[in-house]
Coordinates of C-alpha atoms in Angstrom, one line a residue:
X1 CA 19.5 -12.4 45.8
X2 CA 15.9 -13.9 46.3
X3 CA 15.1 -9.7 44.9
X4 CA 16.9 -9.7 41.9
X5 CA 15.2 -12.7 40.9
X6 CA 11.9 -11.8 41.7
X7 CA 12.9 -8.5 39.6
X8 CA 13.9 -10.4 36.8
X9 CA 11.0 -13.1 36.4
X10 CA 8.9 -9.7 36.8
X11 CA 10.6 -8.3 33.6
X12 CA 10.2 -11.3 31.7
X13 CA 6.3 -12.2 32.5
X14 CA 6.1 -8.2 31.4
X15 CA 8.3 -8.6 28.6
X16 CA 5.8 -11.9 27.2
X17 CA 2.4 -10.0 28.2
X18 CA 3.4 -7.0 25.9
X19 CA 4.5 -9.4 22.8
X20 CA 1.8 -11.5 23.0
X21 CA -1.0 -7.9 22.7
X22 CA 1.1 -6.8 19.8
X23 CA 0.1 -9.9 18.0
X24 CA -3.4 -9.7 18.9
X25 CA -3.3 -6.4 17.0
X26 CA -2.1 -8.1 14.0
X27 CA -5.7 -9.7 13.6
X28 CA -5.5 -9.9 9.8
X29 CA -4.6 -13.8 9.0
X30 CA -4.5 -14.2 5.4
X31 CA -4.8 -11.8 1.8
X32 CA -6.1 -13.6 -1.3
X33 CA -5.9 -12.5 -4.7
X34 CA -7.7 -14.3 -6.8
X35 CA -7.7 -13.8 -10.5
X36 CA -9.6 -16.1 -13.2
X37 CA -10.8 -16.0 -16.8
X38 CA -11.5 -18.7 -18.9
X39 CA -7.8 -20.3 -19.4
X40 CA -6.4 -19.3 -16.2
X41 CA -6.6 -19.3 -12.7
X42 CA -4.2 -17.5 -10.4
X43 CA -4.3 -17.3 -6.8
X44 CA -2.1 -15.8 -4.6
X45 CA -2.3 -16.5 -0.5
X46 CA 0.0 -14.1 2.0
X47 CA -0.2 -15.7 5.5
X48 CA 2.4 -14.6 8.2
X49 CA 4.2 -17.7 7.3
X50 CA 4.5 -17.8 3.5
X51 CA 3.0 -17.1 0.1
X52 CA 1.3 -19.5 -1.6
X53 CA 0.7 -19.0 -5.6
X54 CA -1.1 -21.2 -7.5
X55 CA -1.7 -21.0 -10.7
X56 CA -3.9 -23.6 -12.9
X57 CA -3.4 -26.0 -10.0
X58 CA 0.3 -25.7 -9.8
X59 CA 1.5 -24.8 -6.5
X60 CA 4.3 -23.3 -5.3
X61 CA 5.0 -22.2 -1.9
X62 CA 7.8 -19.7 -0.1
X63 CA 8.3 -18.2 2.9
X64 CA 7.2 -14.2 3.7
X65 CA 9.7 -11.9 5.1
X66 CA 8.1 -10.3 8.0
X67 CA 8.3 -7.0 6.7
X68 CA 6.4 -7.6 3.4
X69 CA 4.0 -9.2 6.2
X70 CA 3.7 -6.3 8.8
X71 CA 3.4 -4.2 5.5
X72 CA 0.5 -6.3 4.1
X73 CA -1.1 -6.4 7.2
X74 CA -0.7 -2.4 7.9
X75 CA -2.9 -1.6 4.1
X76 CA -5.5 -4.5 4.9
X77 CA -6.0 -2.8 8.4
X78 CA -6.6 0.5 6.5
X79 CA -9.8 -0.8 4.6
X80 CA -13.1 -1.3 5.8
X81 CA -14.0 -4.7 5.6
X82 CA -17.3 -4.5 6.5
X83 CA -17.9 -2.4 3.3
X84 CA -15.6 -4.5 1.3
X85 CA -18.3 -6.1 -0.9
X86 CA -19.7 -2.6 -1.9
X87 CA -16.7 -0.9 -3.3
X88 CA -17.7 -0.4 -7.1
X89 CA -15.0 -1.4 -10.0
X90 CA -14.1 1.2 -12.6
X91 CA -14.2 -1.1 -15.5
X92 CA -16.0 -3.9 -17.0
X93 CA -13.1 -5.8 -19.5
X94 CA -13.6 -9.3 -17.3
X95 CA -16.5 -9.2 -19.0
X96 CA -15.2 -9.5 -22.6
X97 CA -12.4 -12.0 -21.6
X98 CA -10.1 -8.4 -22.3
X99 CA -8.6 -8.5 -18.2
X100 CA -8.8 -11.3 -15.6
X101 CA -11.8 -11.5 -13.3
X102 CA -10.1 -10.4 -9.6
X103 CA -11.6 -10.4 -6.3
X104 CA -9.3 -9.5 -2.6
X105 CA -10.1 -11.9 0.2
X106 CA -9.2 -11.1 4.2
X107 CA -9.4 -12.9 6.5
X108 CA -9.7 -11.0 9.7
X109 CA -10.8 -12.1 13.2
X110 CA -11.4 -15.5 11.7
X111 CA -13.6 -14.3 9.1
X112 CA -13.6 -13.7 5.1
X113 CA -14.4 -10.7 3.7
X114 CA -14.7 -10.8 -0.1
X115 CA -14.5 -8.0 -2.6
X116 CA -16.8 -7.5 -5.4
X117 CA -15.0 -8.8 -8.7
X118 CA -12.7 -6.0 -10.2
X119 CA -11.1 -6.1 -13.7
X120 CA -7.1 -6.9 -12.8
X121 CA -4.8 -4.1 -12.6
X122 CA -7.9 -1.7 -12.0
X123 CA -8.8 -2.5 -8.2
X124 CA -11.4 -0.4 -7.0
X125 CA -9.9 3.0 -5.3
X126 CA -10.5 1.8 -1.6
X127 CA -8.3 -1.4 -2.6
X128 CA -6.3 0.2 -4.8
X129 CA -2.8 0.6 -2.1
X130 CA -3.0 -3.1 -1.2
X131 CA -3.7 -4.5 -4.5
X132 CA -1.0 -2.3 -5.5
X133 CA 1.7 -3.8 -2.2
X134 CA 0.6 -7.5 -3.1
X135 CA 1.2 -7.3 -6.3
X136 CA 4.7 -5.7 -6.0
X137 CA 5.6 -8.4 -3.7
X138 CA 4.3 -10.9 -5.9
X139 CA 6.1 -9.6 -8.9
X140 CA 9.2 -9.0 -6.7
X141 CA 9.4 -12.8 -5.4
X142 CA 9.4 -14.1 -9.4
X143 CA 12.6 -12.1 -9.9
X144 CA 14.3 -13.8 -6.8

């Protein structure tokens, strides 16, 4: 008897070790898009927990499935952060007022890492597949 639950504490102190690592490889804690001109100001915040979108100061908050989460997480772990700031926009309308100024912001190992300022809807090609996913979930929670 004093075996089988030795055996079993075993199996759950290995069962806890290997959930707690795969969280520490989900270092990624938060996406921002930001978008701004000069009448609005959007900004959307994916945490593990929920999104928060505000926009011009009205705040709304919901809660992220996990999915659209690991998902996030996944494309943000594809880019280079450490080169985020040098990836080169396409297009130059935030200039005229013609698109919304956007940057990406991740925070990863409890730093930020900003983007340079993009036109929105024309991310630079290295952000393009998560600035593609966020907005799909973004647009897919208003129809909910």
């Amino acid at each position: 008897m004093k075996n089988l639950i030795f055996f079993l504490a075993l199996i759950l102190v290995a069962f806890n070790c290997k959930s707690k690592s795969q969280v520490a490889q989900h270092t990624v804690t938060s996406v921002i898009l930001s978008e701004t001109t000069r009448g609005t100001q959007r900004v959307f915040k994916w945490t593990p927990e929920n999104i928060e979108k505000s926009v011009n100061g009205y705040i709304a908050t919901s809660p992220i499935l996990l999915s659209d989460w690991n998902s996030i997480v996944k494309t943000a772990n594809e880019i280079d952060v450490n080169k985020i700031f040098t990836f080169q926009s396409t297009s130059t309308k935030r200039f005229t007022d013609a698109a919304l100024a956007s940057v990406i912001t991740i925070t990863k190992d409890r730093k930020e890492y900003h983007s340079t300022t993009f036109d929105s809807g024309n991310p630079p090609k290295e952000l393009k597949n998560l600035y593609d996913l966020i907005r799909k979930l973004t647009e897919n929670k208003k129809s909910n």
